[in-house]
Short mmCIF file of N, CA and C in Angstrom, two decimals:
data_model
loop_
_atom_site.label_atom_id
_atom_site.label_comp_id
_atom_site.label_asym_id
_atom_site.label_seq_id
_atom_site.Cartn_x
_atom_site.Cartn_y
_atom_site.Cartn_z
N GLN A 526 273.50 127.96 100.76
CA GLN A 526 272.45 126.89 100.38
C GLN A 526 270.95 127.37 99.56
N VAL A 527 270.32 126.76 99.03
CA VAL A 527 269.00 127.64 98.42
C VAL A 527 267.83 126.19 98.81
N GLN A 528 266.75 126.46 99.42
CA GLN A 528 265.24 125.51 99.11
C GLN A 528 264.92 126.37 98.17
N LEU A 529 264.06 124.98 97.26
CA LEU A 529 262.95 125.68 96.65
C LEU A 529 262.40 125.04 96.90
N VAL A 530 260.75 125.54 96.96
CA VAL A 530 259.77 124.42 96.43
C VAL A 530 258.31 125.03 95.68
N GLU A 531 258.12 124.32 94.71
CA GLU A 531 256.81 124.55 93.46
C GLU A 531 255.66 124.42 94.29
N SER A 532 254.81 124.86 93.78
CA SER A 532 253.38 124.49 94.23
C SER A 532 252.39 125.75 93.22
N GLY A 533 251.13 125.05 93.06
CA GLY A 533 250.14 125.50 91.92
C GLY A 533 250.17 124.97 90.89
N GLY A 534 250.09 123.63 90.62
CA GLY A 534 249.51 122.90 89.29
C GLY A 534 248.88 122.17 89.77
N GLY A 535 248.14 121.40 88.80
CA GLY A 535 246.85 120.79 89.20
C GLY A 535 246.34 120.08 87.60
N LEU A 536 245.09 119.73 88.02
CA LEU A 536 244.47 119.24 86.98
C LEU A 536 243.81 120.61 85.81
N VAL A 537 243.77 120.82 84.38
CA VAL A 537 243.21 121.80 84.04
C VAL A 537 242.11 121.12 82.62
N GLN A 538 241.82 121.86 82.04
CA GLN A 538 240.92 121.39 80.74
C GLN A 538 242.26 122.33 79.39
N ALA A 539 242.35 121.57 78.22
CA ALA A 539 242.59 122.30 77.16
C ALA A 539 242.05 123.71 77.29
N GLY A 540 242.99 124.96 77.13
CA GLY A 540 242.91 126.03 77.26
C GLY A 540 243.10 126.78 78.03
N GLY A 541 242.67 126.28 79.56
CA GLY A 541 242.96 126.79 80.45
C GLY A 541 244.57 127.39 81.04
N SER A 542 244.45 128.11 82.26
CA SER A 542 245.27 128.54 82.86
C SER A 542 245.91 128.17 84.08
N LEU A 543 246.94 128.20 84.08
CA LEU A 543 247.75 127.82 85.72
C LEU A 543 248.71 128.93 85.74
N LYS A 544 248.70 129.03 87.01
CA LYS A 544 250.05 129.83 87.40
C LYS A 544 250.62 129.10 88.86
N LEU A 545 251.90 128.80 88.18
CA LEU A 545 253.24 128.42 89.45
C LEU A 545 253.53 129.24 89.54
N SER A 546 254.01 128.79 91.18
CA SER A 546 254.77 129.28 92.10
C SER A 546 256.19 128.58 92.31
N CYS A 547 257.26 129.42 92.90
CA CYS A 547 258.48 128.98 93.21
C CYS A 547 259.04 129.81 94.41
N ALA A 548 258.68 129.51 95.35
CA ALA A 548 259.14 129.92 96.79
C ALA A 548 260.67 129.48 96.92
N GLY A 549 261.37 130.93 96.82
CA GLY A 549 262.98 130.17 97.87
C GLY A 549 263.38 130.85 99.45
N SER A 550 264.38 130.17 99.85
CA SER A 550 264.33 130.13 101.06
C SER A 550 265.76 129.92 100.90
N GLY A 551 266.58 130.28 101.93
CA GLY A 551 268.34 130.80 102.40
C GLY A 551 268.71 131.89 101.93
N ARG A 552 269.93 131.21 100.98
CA ARG A 552 271.00 132.69 101.05
C ARG A 552 270.81 132.99 99.75
N SER A 553 270.27 134.45 99.46
CA SER A 553 270.45 135.35 98.61
C SER A 553 269.70 134.70 97.22
N PHE A 554 268.03 134.35 97.64
CA PHE A 554 267.44 133.90 96.66
C PHE A 554 267.57 134.84 95.45
N ASP A 555 267.66 136.21 95.80
CA ASP A 555 266.88 136.92 95.00
C ASP A 555 268.14 137.86 94.07
N SER A 556 268.98 137.10 94.57
CA SER A 556 270.78 137.36 93.80
C SER A 556 270.50 136.54 92.58
N TYR A 557 269.77 135.59 92.63
CA TYR A 557 270.11 134.06 91.86
C TYR A 557 268.88 134.22 90.08
N ALA A 558 269.55 133.96 89.21
CA ALA A 558 268.71 133.81 87.99
C ALA A 558 267.94 132.53 88.50
N VAL A 559 266.85 132.42 87.79
CA VAL A 559 265.69 131.13 87.92
C VAL A 559 265.23 130.76 86.88
N GLY A 560 264.94 129.17 86.68
CA GLY A 560 264.55 128.77 85.22
C GLY A 560 263.37 127.81 85.56
N TRP A 561 262.63 127.49 84.88
CA TRP A 561 261.10 126.80 84.77
C TRP A 561 261.61 125.41 84.01
N PHE A 562 261.74 124.35 84.15
CA PHE A 562 261.91 123.40 83.48
C PHE A 562 260.53 122.06 83.59
N ARG A 563 260.65 121.32 82.60
CA ARG A 563 259.42 119.97 82.88
C ARG A 563 259.65 119.00 82.35
N GLN A 564 259.25 117.64 82.65
CA GLN A 564 259.73 116.68 82.61
C GLN A 564 258.20 115.98 82.34
N ALA A 565 258.24 115.33 81.38
CA ALA A 565 257.19 113.95 81.00
C ALA A 565 257.98 113.21 81.49
N PRO A 566 257.09 111.67 81.56
CA PRO A 566 257.11 110.57 81.55
C PRO A 566 257.88 110.23 80.74
N GLY A 567 258.87 109.33 80.75
CA GLY A 567 259.34 108.69 79.89
C GLY A 567 260.58 109.55 78.76
N LYS A 568 260.49 111.25 79.21
CA LYS A 568 261.57 112.32 78.18
C LYS A 568 261.97 112.80 79.04
N GLU A 569 263.00 113.73 78.54
CA GLU A 569 263.94 114.39 79.02
C GLU A 569 263.70 115.72 79.80
N ARG A 570 264.25 116.24 81.28
CA ARG A 570 263.96 117.29 81.10
C ARG A 570 264.37 118.54 80.21
N ASP A 571 262.94 119.39 80.14
CA ASP A 571 263.11 119.87 78.76
C ASP A 571 262.64 121.58 79.40
N PHE A 572 263.61 122.89 78.66
CA PHE A 572 263.63 123.85 79.42
C PHE A 572 261.57 124.81 79.10
N VAL A 573 261.94 125.61 79.84
CA VAL A 573 260.71 126.21 79.89
C VAL A 573 260.66 127.65 79.39
N ALA A 574 261.11 127.78 80.71
CA ALA A 574 261.01 129.91 80.88
C ALA A 574 263.27 129.96 81.70
N ALA A 575 263.38 131.13 81.82
CA ALA A 575 264.04 131.93 82.29
C ALA A 575 263.94 133.48 83.08
N ILE A 576 264.50 133.49 83.73
CA ILE A 576 264.70 135.09 84.10
C ILE A 576 266.03 135.73 84.70
N SER A 577 266.39 136.68 84.79
CA SER A 577 267.35 136.79 85.46
C SER A 577 267.10 137.41 86.73
N TRP A 578 268.01 137.40 87.82
CA TRP A 578 267.68 137.78 89.58
C TRP A 578 267.09 139.24 89.42
N SER A 579 267.13 140.42 88.03
CA SER A 579 266.38 141.40 88.34
C SER A 579 264.80 140.98 87.50
N GLY A 580 264.76 140.51 86.71
CA GLY A 580 263.01 140.07 86.21
C GLY A 580 263.64 140.94 84.85
N ALA A 581 264.97 142.00 84.49
CA ALA A 581 265.19 142.79 83.49
C ALA A 581 265.00 141.95 82.36
N SER A 582 265.80 140.31 82.54
CA SER A 582 265.95 139.65 81.20
C SER A 582 264.79 138.38 81.43
N THR A 583 264.44 137.70 80.07
CA THR A 583 263.46 136.12 80.14
C THR A 583 263.90 135.78 79.05
N TYR A 584 263.72 134.24 78.91
CA TYR A 584 264.28 133.33 77.55
C TYR A 584 262.72 132.67 77.93
N TYR A 585 262.27 132.21 76.87
CA TYR A 585 261.54 131.08 76.70
C TYR A 585 261.50 130.55 75.49
N ALA A 586 261.16 128.89 75.85
CA ALA A 586 260.87 128.24 74.76
C ALA A 586 260.36 128.51 74.03
N ASP A 587 260.41 127.94 72.31
CA ASP A 587 259.52 127.77 71.47
C ASP A 587 258.26 127.43 71.70
N SER A 588 258.33 126.34 72.66
CA SER A 588 257.18 125.55 72.94
C SER A 588 256.38 126.54 73.60
N VAL A 589 256.54 127.34 74.29
CA VAL A 589 255.63 127.77 75.18
C VAL A 589 255.78 129.54 75.11
N GLU A 590 256.72 129.85 73.76
CA GLU A 590 256.34 131.62 73.67
C GLU A 590 255.05 132.54 73.43
N GLY A 591 254.80 133.04 73.79
CA GLY A 591 253.10 133.91 73.57
C GLY A 591 252.05 133.43 74.63
N ARG A 592 252.66 131.80 75.22
CA ARG A 592 251.67 131.00 75.51
C ARG A 592 251.79 131.71 77.78
N CYS A 593 252.89 131.75 77.49
CA CYS A 593 253.82 131.69 78.82
C CYS A 593 254.46 132.99 79.70
N VAL A 594 254.41 133.41 80.69
CA VAL A 594 255.16 134.68 81.62
C VAL A 594 255.76 134.21 82.65
N ILE A 595 256.59 134.16 82.46
CA ILE A 595 258.01 134.34 83.60
C ILE A 595 258.06 135.57 84.34
N SER A 596 257.62 135.70 86.14
CA SER A 596 257.82 136.84 86.44
C SER A 596 258.48 136.95 87.95
N ARG A 597 259.03 137.40 88.81
CA ARG A 597 259.74 137.15 90.05
C ARG A 597 259.31 138.77 90.88
N ASP A 598 258.95 138.32 92.11
CA ASP A 598 258.87 138.95 93.02
C ASP A 598 260.00 139.39 94.40
N ASN A 599 260.89 139.73 93.95
CA ASN A 599 262.33 139.44 95.53
C ASN A 599 261.55 140.02 96.67
N ALA A 600 260.54 140.95 96.31
CA ALA A 600 260.19 140.89 98.00
C ALA A 600 259.81 139.80 98.82
N LYS A 601 259.17 139.31 98.16
CA LYS A 601 258.44 137.74 98.48
C LYS A 601 258.96 136.29 97.96
N ASN A 602 260.79 136.54 97.49
CA ASN A 602 261.51 135.70 97.58
C ASN A 602 260.85 134.89 96.53
N THR A 603 260.19 135.04 95.74
CA THR A 603 258.87 134.23 95.05
C THR A 603 259.11 134.26 93.22
N VAL A 604 259.12 133.43 92.51
CA VAL A 604 259.28 133.51 90.93
C VAL A 604 258.01 132.69 90.65
N TYR A 605 257.43 132.79 89.27
CA TYR A 605 256.15 132.84 88.74
C TYR A 605 256.20 132.51 87.39
N LEU A 606 255.53 131.18 87.23
CA LEU A 606 255.03 130.74 85.88
C LEU A 606 253.64 131.04 85.61
N GLN A 607 253.58 132.15 84.45
CA GLN A 607 252.13 131.81 84.59
C GLN A 607 251.65 131.02 83.17
N MET A 608 250.97 130.19 82.81
CA MET A 608 250.91 129.32 81.71
C MET A 608 249.19 129.86 81.19
N ASN A 609 249.22 130.09 80.24
CA ASN A 609 247.77 130.21 79.21
C ASN A 609 247.85 129.41 77.97
N SER A 610 246.11 129.25 77.44
CA SER A 610 246.70 128.31 76.75
C SER A 610 246.98 126.74 76.79
N LEU A 611 246.70 126.42 77.44
CA LEU A 611 247.21 125.07 77.92
C LEU A 611 246.89 123.68 77.28
N LYS A 612 248.23 123.47 76.45
CA LYS A 612 247.33 122.20 75.56
C LYS A 612 247.99 120.72 76.46
N PRO A 613 247.45 119.51 76.15
CA PRO A 613 247.45 118.52 76.64
C PRO A 613 249.22 117.93 76.86
N GLU A 614 249.61 118.63 75.69
CA GLU A 614 251.41 118.37 75.78
C GLU A 614 252.01 119.47 76.84
N ASP A 615 251.01 119.89 77.64
CA ASP A 615 252.50 120.45 78.24
C ASP A 615 251.97 120.04 79.71
N THR A 616 251.55 118.94 79.68
CA THR A 616 251.47 117.65 81.05
C THR A 616 252.73 117.15 81.03
N ALA A 617 253.16 117.44 82.44
CA ALA A 617 254.62 116.89 82.75
C ALA A 617 254.66 117.66 84.32
N VAL A 618 255.87 117.33 85.33
CA VAL A 618 255.83 117.96 86.16
C VAL A 618 256.74 118.81 85.71
N TYR A 619 256.73 120.10 86.55
CA TYR A 619 257.19 121.08 86.21
C TYR A 619 257.88 121.29 87.39
N TYR A 620 259.50 121.50 87.36
CA TYR A 620 260.64 122.41 88.27
C TYR A 620 260.86 123.16 87.68
N CYS A 621 261.07 123.86 89.47
CA CYS A 621 262.03 125.61 88.98
C CYS A 621 263.39 124.86 89.70
N ALA A 622 264.69 126.01 89.29
CA ALA A 622 266.20 125.83 89.38
C ALA A 622 266.82 126.71 89.67
N ALA A 623 267.50 127.31 90.59
CA ALA A 623 268.03 128.45 90.78
C ALA A 623 270.03 128.14 90.48
N ASP A 624 270.54 129.20 89.35
CA ASP A 624 271.46 129.26 88.87
C ASP A 624 272.33 130.13 89.97
N ARG A 625 273.51 129.97 90.74
CA ARG A 625 274.40 130.18 91.45
C ARG A 625 275.59 131.05 91.08
N ASN A 626 275.51 131.14 89.66
CA ASN A 626 276.81 131.16 88.99
C ASN A 626 276.99 132.89 88.57
N SER A 627 275.80 132.79 87.80
CA SER A 627 275.61 133.87 87.08
C SER A 627 273.84 134.35 86.89
N PRO A 628 274.02 135.98 87.99
CA PRO A 628 272.17 136.19 88.09
C PRO A 628 272.00 136.80 86.92
N ILE A 629 272.97 137.26 86.09
CA ILE A 629 272.58 137.69 84.86
C ILE A 629 271.57 136.70 83.43
N ARG A 630 272.11 135.43 83.76
CA ARG A 630 272.29 134.51 82.72
C ARG A 630 271.07 134.10 82.78
N VAL A 631 270.04 133.81 81.89
CA VAL A 631 268.85 133.14 81.34
C VAL A 631 269.37 131.29 80.85
N GLY A 632 269.69 131.15 81.55
CA GLY A 632 270.52 129.82 81.00
C GLY A 632 268.87 128.70 80.39
N SER A 633 268.94 127.53 79.64
CA SER A 633 267.96 127.02 78.96
C SER A 633 268.60 125.44 79.09
N THR A 634 269.86 125.27 79.85
CA THR A 634 270.54 124.08 80.10
C THR A 634 270.10 123.83 81.36
N PRO A 635 269.97 122.54 81.53
CA PRO A 635 269.87 122.28 83.21
C PRO A 635 270.93 121.98 84.19
N THR A 636 272.24 121.62 83.62
CA THR A 636 273.83 121.61 83.99
C THR A 636 273.92 123.49 84.20
N MET A 637 273.23 124.43 84.19
CA MET A 637 273.64 125.57 84.52
C MET A 637 273.37 125.99 86.23
N TYR A 638 272.05 125.03 86.26
CA TYR A 638 271.43 125.36 87.76
C TYR A 638 271.69 124.32 88.77
N GLU A 639 272.12 125.15 89.67
CA GLU A 639 272.18 123.99 90.84
C GLU A 639 271.66 123.43 91.79
N TYR A 640 270.35 124.50 92.17
CA TYR A 640 269.68 124.30 93.16
C TYR A 640 268.05 123.82 92.60
N TRP A 641 267.77 122.76 92.55
CA TRP A 641 266.21 122.31 92.01
C TRP A 641 265.01 122.22 93.12
N GLY A 642 263.63 122.28 92.84
CA GLY A 642 262.97 121.92 93.68
C GLY A 642 261.73 120.69 93.22
N GLN A 643 261.47 120.32 94.05
CA GLN A 643 261.10 119.00 94.06
C GLN A 643 260.02 118.65 92.98
N GLY A 644 259.12 119.87 92.49
CA GLY A 644 258.43 119.59 91.27
C GLY A 644 256.85 119.49 91.56
N THR A 645 255.66 120.05 90.88
CA THR A 645 254.66 120.30 90.70
C THR A 645 253.83 119.54 89.42
N GLN A 646 253.09 118.89 89.91
CA GLN A 646 252.50 118.02 88.69
C GLN A 646 251.61 119.29 87.99
N VAL A 647 251.74 119.22 86.58
CA VAL A 647 250.34 119.64 85.70
C VAL A 647 250.14 118.71 84.28
N THR A 648 248.41 118.72 84.64
CA THR A 648 248.24 118.01 84.26
C THR A 648 247.24 118.18 82.55
N VAL A 649 246.74 118.47 81.64
CA VAL A 649 245.81 119.09 81.01
C VAL A 649 245.03 118.30 80.30
N SER A 650 243.89 117.96 80.60
CA SER A 650 243.03 117.09 79.92
C SER A 650 242.40 117.82 78.73
N SER A 651 242.31 116.93 77.52
CA SER A 651 241.89 117.35 76.38
C SER A 651 240.05 117.41 75.99
#
């Protein structure tokens, strides 16, 4: 079992930056691929970025490519999402998720992930 806790969300002006953290605890978190997703009110949960267990592979949604960087520190059992040049349309609850089935997969579909955190709110004002 893996527990995930997101932090780092908040209110920021358009053009600003935030760094989200996903702290994992429990069995073998450092051997799982991890993804970030977001969900705005009334919308589906959308893929943002994913990283393999070692950090060697990453994958980004077109909407955040060039503005976000996903990274991880396995010694700290933490995955990060650095978000720059934020836009009002980035406003959402951001979730991290862990994929226990394939350490090297950088999946973009929520069903590929078994463990989820509770989310952290990101609000970007115009």
